[in-house]
CSV table of N, CA, C and O in Angstrom, one decimal:
chain,number,residue,atom,x,y,z
A,708,MET,N,0.7,-1.1,0.0
A,708,MET,CA,0.0,0.0,-0.1
A,708,MET,C,0.9,1.2,-0.1
A,708,MET,O,0.4,2.4,-0.3
A,709,THR,N,2.2,1.2,0.4
A,709,THR,CA,2.9,2.4,0.4
A,709,THR,C,3.1,3.0,-0.9
A,709,THR,O,3.3,2.3,-2.0
A,710,GLY,N,2.9,4.3,-0.9
A,710,GLY,CA,3.0,5.1,-2.1
A,710,GLY,C,1.6,5.3,-2.8
A,710,GLY,O,1.5,5.9,-3.9
A,711,ARG,N,0.6,4.8,-2.2
A,711,ARG,CA,-0.8,4.9,-2.8
A,711,ARG,C,-1.6,6.2,-2.2
A,711,ARG,O,-1.2,6.7,-1.1
A,712,LEU,N,-2.5,6.9,-2.7
A,712,LEU,CA,-3.2,7.8,-2.2
A,712,LEU,C,-4.4,7.1,-1.4
A,712,LEU,O,-4.8,5.9,-1.7
A,713,ALA,N,-4.9,7.7,-0.2
A,713,ALA,CA,-6.0,7.2,0.6
A,713,ALA,C,-6.8,8.3,1.0
A,713,ALA,O,-6.3,9.5,1.2
A,714,ILE,N,-8.1,8.1,1.2
A,714,ILE,CA,-9.0,9.0,1.7
A,714,ILE,C,-9.4,8.6,3.1
A,714,ILE,O,-9.8,7.5,3.3
A,715,SER,N,-9.3,9.4,4.1
A,715,SER,CA,-9.8,9.1,5.5
A,715,SER,C,-11.4,8.9,5.6
A,715,SER,O,-12.2,9.8,5.0
A,716,LYS,N,-11.8,7.7,6.1
A,716,LYS,CA,-13.2,7.4,6.2
A,716,LYS,C,-13.7,7.7,7.6
A,716,LYS,O,-15.0,7.6,7.8
A,717,ALA,N,-12.9,8.0,8.5
A,717,ALA,CA,-13.4,8.1,9.9
A,717,ALA,C,-12.5,9.1,10.7
A,717,ALA,O,-11.3,9.2,10.4
A,718,GLY,N,-13.1,9.8,11.7
A,718,GLY,CA,-12.3,10.6,12.6
A,718,GLY,C,-12.5,12.2,12.1
A,718,GLY,O,-13.3,12.3,11.3
A,719,HIS,N,-11.8,13.0,12.7
A,719,HIS,CA,-12.0,14.4,12.5
A,719,HIS,C,-11.5,14.8,11.2
A,719,HIS,O,-11.9,15.9,10.6
A,720,ASP,N,-10.7,13.9,10.4
A,720,ASP,CA,-10.1,14.2,9.3
A,720,ASP,C,-10.9,13.5,8.0
A,720,ASP,O,-10.4,13.5,7.0
A,721,THR,N,-12.1,13.1,8.3
A,721,THR,CA,-12.9,12.5,7.2
A,721,THR,C,-13.0,13.3,6.0
A,721,THR,O,-13.3,14.4,5.9
A,722,GLY,N,-12.6,12.5,4.8
A,722,GLY,CA,-12.8,13.1,3.6
A,722,GLY,C,-11.2,13.7,3.1
A,722,GLY,O,-11.2,14.0,1.9
A,723,GLU,N,-10.3,13.7,3.9
A,723,GLU,CA,-9.1,14.3,3.7
A,723,GLU,C,-8.3,13.1,2.9
A,723,GLU,O,-8.3,12.0,3.1
A,724,ILE,N,-7.4,13.6,1.9
A,724,ILE,CA,-6.7,12.9,1.1
A,724,ILE,C,-5.1,12.8,1.6
A,724,ILE,O,-4.8,14.0,1.9
A,725,TYR,N,-4.6,11.8,1.7
A,725,TYR,CA,-3.3,11.6,2.2
A,725,TYR,C,-2.5,10.7,1.3
A,725,TYR,O,-3.0,9.9,0.4
A,726,VAL,N,-1.2,10.6,1.4
A,726,VAL,CA,-0.3,9.6,0.7
A,726,VAL,C,0.2,8.6,1.8
A,726,VAL,O,0.6,9.1,2.8
A,727,ILE,N,0.1,7.3,1.5
A,727,ILE,CA,0.5,6.3,2.5
A,727,ILE,C,2.0,6.2,2.5
A,727,ILE,O,2.6,6.0,1.4
A,728,VAL,N,2.7,6.5,3.5
A,728,VAL,CA,4.2,6.6,3.4
A,728,VAL,C,4.8,5.3,4.3
A,728,VAL,O,6.0,5.2,4.3
A,729,GLY,N,4.0,4.6,4.9
A,729,GLY,CA,4.5,3.4,5.6
A,729,GLY,C,3.3,2.5,6.1
A,729,GLY,O,2.1,3.1,6.0
A,730,GLU,N,3.6,1.3,6.4
A,730,GLU,CA,2.4,0.6,7.1
A,730,GLU,C,3.0,-0.7,7.9
A,730,GLU,O,4.1,-1.1,8.0
A,731,ASP,N,2.2,-1.1,8.8
A,731,ASP,CA,2.5,-2.3,9.6
A,731,ASP,C,1.3,-3.2,9.6
A,731,ASP,O,0.4,-2.9,8.8
A,732,GLU,N,1.1,-4.2,10.4
A,732,GLU,CA,-0.1,-5.1,10.5
A,732,GLU,C,-1.4,-4.4,10.5
A,732,GLU,O,-2.3,-4.8,9.8
A,733,LYS,N,-1.6,-3.4,11.4
A,733,LYS,CA,-2.9,-2.9,11.6
A,733,LYS,C,-3.1,-1.5,11.2
A,733,LYS,O,-4.1,-0.9,11.2
A,734,TYR,N,-1.9,-0.7,11.0
A,734,TYR,CA,-2.0,0.6,10.8
A,734,TYR,C,-1.1,1.0,9.5
A,734,TYR,O,-0.2,0.4,9.0
A,735,VAL,N,-1.5,2.2,9.1
A,735,VAL,CA,-0.9,2.8,8.0
A,735,VAL,C,-0.4,4.3,8.6
A,735,VAL,O,-1.0,4.7,9.4
A,736,TYR,N,0.7,4.8,7.8
A,736,TYR,CA,1.3,6.0,8.2
A,736,TYR,C,0.9,7.1,7.0
A,736,TYR,O,1.4,6.8,5.9
A,737,LEU,N,0.3,8.1,7.3
A,737,LEU,CA,-0.2,9.0,6.3
A,737,LEU,C,0.4,10.3,6.3
A,737,LEU,O,0.8,10.8,7.6
A,738,CYS,N,0.6,10.9,5.1
A,738,CYS,CA,1.3,12.2,5.0
A,738,CYS,C,0.5,13.1,4.1
A,738,CYS,O,0.0,12.6,3.1
A,739,ASP,N,0.4,14.3,4.3
A,739,ASP,CA,-0.2,15.3,3.4
A,739,ASP,C,0.8,16.4,3.0
A,739,ASP,O,0.4,17.2,2.1
A,740,GLY,N,2.0,16.4,3.6
A,740,GLY,CA,2.9,17.4,3.3
A,740,GLY,C,2.7,18.7,4.0
A,740,GLY,O,3.6,19.7,3.9
A,741,ARG,N,1.5,19.1,4.6
A,741,ARG,CA,1.3,20.2,5.2
A,741,ARG,C,1.1,20.0,6.8
A,741,ARG,O,2.2,20.2,7.5
A,742,LEU,N,0.0,19.6,7.1
A,742,LEU,CA,-0.3,19.4,8.7
A,742,LEU,C,0.4,18.2,9.2
A,742,LEU,O,0.6,18.1,10.3
A,743,LYS,N,0.5,17.2,8.2
A,743,LYS,CA,1.2,15.8,8.6
A,743,LYS,C,2.3,15.7,7.7
A,743,LYS,O,2.3,15.0,6.7
A,744,PRO,N,3.4,16.2,8.0
A,744,PRO,CA,4.6,16.1,7.1
A,744,PRO,C,5.3,14.7,7.3
A,744,PRO,O,4.9,13.9,8.0
A,745,LEU,N,6.2,14.4,6.3
A,745,LEU,CA,6.8,13.2,6.3
A,745,LEU,C,7.6,12.9,7.7
A,745,LEU,O,7.8,11.7,8.1
A,746,GLU,N,8.0,14.0,8.4
A,746,GLU,CA,8.7,13.9,9.6
A,746,GLU,C,7.8,13.4,10.7
A,746,GLU,O,8.2,12.9,11.7
A,747,ASN,N,6.4,13.6,10.6
A,747,ASN,CA,5.5,13.4,11.7
A,747,ASN,C,4.3,12.8,10.9
A,747,ASN,O,3.3,13.4,11.1
A,748,PRO,N,4.2,11.5,10.5
A,748,PRO,CA,3.0,11.2,9.6
A,748,PRO,C,2.0,10.8,10.7
A,748,PRO,O,2.2,10.4,11.8
A,749,LYS,N,0.7,10.7,10.1
A,749,LYS,CA,-0.4,10.3,10.9
A,749,LYS,C,-0.6,8.8,11.0
A,749,LYS,O,-0.6,8.2,10.0
A,750,LYS,N,-0.8,8.2,12.1
A,750,LYS,CA,-1.0,6.8,12.3
A,750,LYS,C,-2.4,6.6,12.3
A,750,LYS,O,-3.1,7.2,13.2
A,751,LYS,N,-2.9,5.8,11.4
A,751,LYS,CA,-4.3,5.5,11.3
A,751,LYS,C,-4.7,4.1,10.9
A,751,LYS,O,-3.9,3.4,10.3
A,752,SER,N,-5.7,3.5,11.5
A,752,SER,CA,-6.1,2.1,11.3
A,752,SER,C,-6.4,2.0,9.9
A,752,SER,O,-7.1,2.7,9.3
A,753,LYS,N,-6.0,0.8,9.4
A,753,LYS,CA,-6.4,0.4,8.0
A,753,LYS,C,-7.7,0.3,7.6
A,753,LYS,O,-8.1,0.8,6.6
A,754,LYS,N,-8.6,0.0,8.6
A,754,LYS,CA,-10.0,0.0,8.3
A,754,LYS,C,-10.7,1.3,8.3
A,754,LYS,O,-11.8,1.5,7.8
A,755,HIS,N,-10.0,2.3,8.6
A,755,HIS,CA,-10.6,3.7,8.7
A,755,HIS,C,-9.9,4.6,7.3
A,755,HIS,O,-10.1,5.8,7.2
A,756,ILE,N,-9.5,3.9,6.3
A,756,ILE,CA,-9.1,4.5,5.0
A,756,ILE,C,-9.6,3.9,3.9
A,756,ILE,O,-9.9,2.6,3.8
A,757,GLN,N,-9.8,4.5,2.8
A,757,GLN,CA,-10.0,3.9,1.5
A,757,GLN,C,-8.9,4.2,0.5
A,757,GLN,O,-8.6,5.4,0.3
A,758,ILE,N,-8.4,3.1,0.0
A,758,ILE,CA,-7.3,3.2,-0.9
A,758,ILE,C,-7.8,3.8,-2.2
A,758,ILE,O,-8.8,3.3,-2.7
A,759,ILE,N,-7.0,4.6,-2.9
A,759,ILE,CA,-7.4,5.1,-4.3
A,759,ILE,C,-6.3,4.5,-5.3
A,759,ILE,O,-5.2,4.7,-5.0
A,760,LYS,N,-6.8,3.7,-6.1
A,760,LYS,CA,-6.0,3.0,-7.0
A,760,LYS,C,-5.1,3.8,-7.9
A,760,LYS,O,-3.9,3.4,-8.0
A,761,GLU,N,-5.5,4.9,-8.4
A,761,GLU,CA,-4.8,5.6,-9.5
A,761,GLU,C,-4.5,7.0,-8.8
A,761,GLU,O,-5.0,7.2,-7.8
A,762,GLY,N,-3.7,7.8,-9.3
A,762,GLY,CA,-3.6,9.1,-9.1
A,762,GLY,C,-2.2,9.6,-8.6
A,762,GLY,O,-2.1,10.9,-8.5
A,763,ILE,N,-1.3,8.9,-8.4
A,763,ILE,CA,0.0,9.3,-7.9
A,763,ILE,C,1.0,9.0,-8.9
A,763,ILE,O,0.9,7.8,-9.6
A,764,ASP,N,2.0,9.8,-9.2
A,764,ASP,CA,3.1,9.6,-10.1
A,764,ASP,C,3.8,8.4,-9.8
A,764,ASP,O,4.2,8.1,-8.7
A,765,GLU,N,4.1,7.5,-10.9
A,765,GLU,CA,4.7,6.2,-10.6
A,765,GLU,C,6.2,6.4,-9.9
A,765,GLU,O,6.6,5.6,-9.1
A,766,GLN,N,6.8,7.4,-10.5
A,766,GLN,CA,8.2,7.6,-9.9
A,766,GLN,C,8.2,8.0,-8.4
A,766,GLN,O,9.0,7.3,-7.7
A,767,LEU,N,7.3,8.8,-8.1
A,767,LEU,CA,7.1,9.1,-6.6
A,767,LEU,C,6.8,7.9,-5.8
A,767,LEU,O,7.3,7.7,-4.8
A,768,ARG,N,6.1,7.2,-6.3
A,768,ARG,CA,5.4,6.0,-5.7
A,768,ARG,C,6.5,5.1,-5.4
A,768,ARG,O,6.8,4.4,-4.3
A,769,MET,N,7.5,4.7,-6.5
A,769,MET,CA,8.5,3.8,-6.3
A,769,MET,C,9.6,4.5,-5.3
A,769,MET,O,10.2,3.6,-4.6
A,770,ARG,N,9.8,5.7,-5.3
A,770,ARG,CA,10.7,6.4,-4.4
A,770,ARG,C,10.2,6.2,-2.9
A,770,ARG,O,11.0,5.9,-2.0
A,771,LEU,N,8.9,6.3,-2.7
A,771,LEU,CA,8.4,6.1,-1.3
A,771,LEU,C,8.5,4.6,-0.9
A,771,LEU,O,8.9,4.4,0.2
A,772,LYS,N,8.4,3.7,-1.8
A,772,LYS,CA,8.5,2.2,-1.5
A,772,LYS,C,9.9,1.9,-1.2
A,772,LYS,O,10.2,1.1,-0.3
A,773,SER,N,10.9,2.5,-1.9
A,773,SER,CA,12.2,2.1,-1.7
A,773,SER,C,12.9,2.9,-0.6
A,773,SER,O,13.9,2.5,-0.2
A,774,GLY,N,12.2,3.9,-0.2
A,774,GLY,CA,12.7,4.7,1.0
A,774,GLY,C,13.8,5.9,0.6
A,774,GLY,O,14.5,6.4,1.4
A,775,THR,N,13.9,6.1,-0.7
A,775,THR,CA,14.7,7.2,-1.1
A,775,THR,C,14.2,8.7,-0.8
A,775,THR,O,12.9,8.6,-0.3
A,776,ASN,N,14.9,9.7,-0.8
A,776,ASN,CA,14.4,10.9,-0.5
A,776,ASN,C,13.1,11.3,-1.3
A,776,ASN,O,13.2,11.4,-2.5
A,777,VAL,N,12.2,11.9,-0.4
A,777,VAL,CA,11.0,12.4,-0.9
A,777,VAL,C,10.8,13.6,-0.1
A,777,VAL,O,10.9,13.7,1.2
A,778,TYR,N,10.1,14.6,-0.7
A,778,TYR,CA,10.0,15.9,0.1
A,778,TYR,C,8.5,16.2,0.2
A,778,TYR,O,7.7,15.8,-0.5
A,779,ASN,N,8.2,17.1,1.2
A,779,ASN,CA,6.8,17.2,1.6
A,779,ASN,C,6.1,18.0,0.4
A,779,ASN,O,5.0,17.8,0.1
A,780,GLU,N,7.0,18.9,-0.4
A,780,GLU,CA,6.4,19.5,-1.6
A,780,GLU,C,5.9,18.5,-2.7
A,780,GLU,O,4.9,18.8,-3.3
A,781,GLU,N,6.6,17.5,-2.7
A,781,GLU,CA,6.1,16.5,-3.8
A,781,GLU,C,4.9,15.9,-3.4
A,781,GLU,O,4.0,15.5,-4.2
A,782,ILE,N,4.8,15.6,-2.0
A,782,ILE,CA,3.4,15.0,-1.5
A,782,ILE,C,2.3,16.0,-1.8
A,782,ILE,O,1.2,15.6,-2.3
A,783,LYS,N,2.4,17.1,-1.4
A,783,LYS,CA,1.4,18.3,-1.6
A,783,LYS,C,1.2,18.3,-3.1
A,783,LYS,O,-0.1,18.5,-3.4
A,784,ARG,N,2.1,18.2,-4.0
A,784,ARG,CA,1.9,18.4,-5.4
A,784,ARG,C,1.0,17.1,-5.9
A,784,ARG,O,0.1,17.4,-6.7
A,785,ALA,N,1.4,16.0,-5.5
A,785,ALA,CA,0.7,14.8,-5.9
A,785,ALA,C,-0.9,14.8,-5.5
A,785,ALA,O,-1.8,14.5,-6.2
A,786,ILE,N,-1.1,15.2,-4.2
A,786,ILE,CA,-2.5,15.4,-3.8
A,786,ILE,C,-3.2,16.4,-4.4
A,786,ILE,O,-4.4,16.3,-4.9
A,787,LYS,N,-2.5,17.6,-4.7
A,787,LYS,CA,-3.1,18.8,-5.4
A,787,LYS,C,-3.5,18.3,-6.7
A,787,LYS,O,-4.6,18.6,-7.2
A,788,GLU,N,-2.6,17.7,-7.5
A,788,GLU,CA,-2.9,17.1,-8.9
A,788,GLU,C,-4.1,16.2,-8.9
A,788,GLU,O,-5.1,16.2,-9.8
A,789,PHE,N,-4.1,15.3,-7.9
A,789,PHE,CA,-5.3,14.4,-7.8
A,789,PHE,C,-6.6,15.1,-7.5
A,789,PHE,O,-7.5,14.8,-8.3
A,790,SER,N,-6.5,16.0,-6.8
A,790,SER,CA,-7.8,16.7,-6.4
A,790,SER,C,-8.2,17.6,-7.6
A,790,SER,O,-9.4,17.6,-7.8
A,791,HIS,N,-7.4,18.3,-8.3
A,791,HIS,CA,-7.8,18.9,-9.5
A,791,HIS,C,-8.4,18.0,-10.7
A,791,HIS,O,-9.3,18.2,-11.2
A,792,LYS,N,-7.8,16.8,-10.7
A,792,LYS,CA,-8.2,15.8,-11.7
A,792,LYS,C,-9.7,15.4,-11.4
A,792,LYS,O,-10.5,15.3,-12.1
A,793,LYS,N,-9.7,15.2,-10.0
A,793,LYS,CA,-11.2,14.6,-9.6
A,793,LYS,C,-12.2,15.7,-9.7
A,793,LYS,O,-13.3,15.3,-10.2
A,794,GLU,N,-11.9,17.0,-9.5
A,794,GLU,CA,-12.8,18.1,-9.7
A,794,GLU,C,-13.1,18.3,-11.1
A,794,GLU,O,-14.3,18.5,-11.5
A,795,GLU,N,-12.3,18.1,-12.0
A,795,GLU,CA,-12.5,18.2,-13.5
A,795,GLU,C,-13.4,17.1,-14.0
A,795,GLU,O,-14.3,17.4,-14.7
A,796,GLU,N,-13.3,15.9,-13.4
A,796,GLU,CA,-14.1,14.8,-13.9
A,796,GLU,C,-15.5,15.1,-13.4
A,796,GLU,O,-16.6,14.7,-14.0
A,797,GLU,N,-15.6,15.7,-12.1
A,797,GLU,CA,-17.0,15.8,-11.6
A,797,GLU,C,-17.7,16.9,-12.4
A,797,GLU,O,-18.9,17.1,-12.5
A,798,ASN,N,-16.9,17.9,-13.0
A,798,ASN,CA,-17.6,19.1,-13.6
A,798,ASN,C,-18.0,18.7,-15.1
A,798,ASN,O,-18.6,19.6,-15.8
A,799,VAL,N,-17.5,17.8,-15.6
A,799,VAL,CA,-17.8,17.4,-16.9
A,799,VAL,C,-19.2,16.8,-17.1
A,799,VAL,O,-19.8,16.2,-16.3
């Protein structure tokens, strides 16, 4: 799941879009590049998120999976691009 976009389904952040930057058996670690930067990801139960299959640049996804340097600005840009794409689809 690391490197995928996810939408929060529960909690005070319901509806927020994040990038999954890590995972373990029960939890995923989410980042939005703003309020939850890479240095302090949000820990959330896997059952409280919905995975988005498409939407993130493949290069960024591979860098997240391999653990190479990724910056908060790249995370913000990926979320922003997905949000704009989603808005355009809804307006058509």
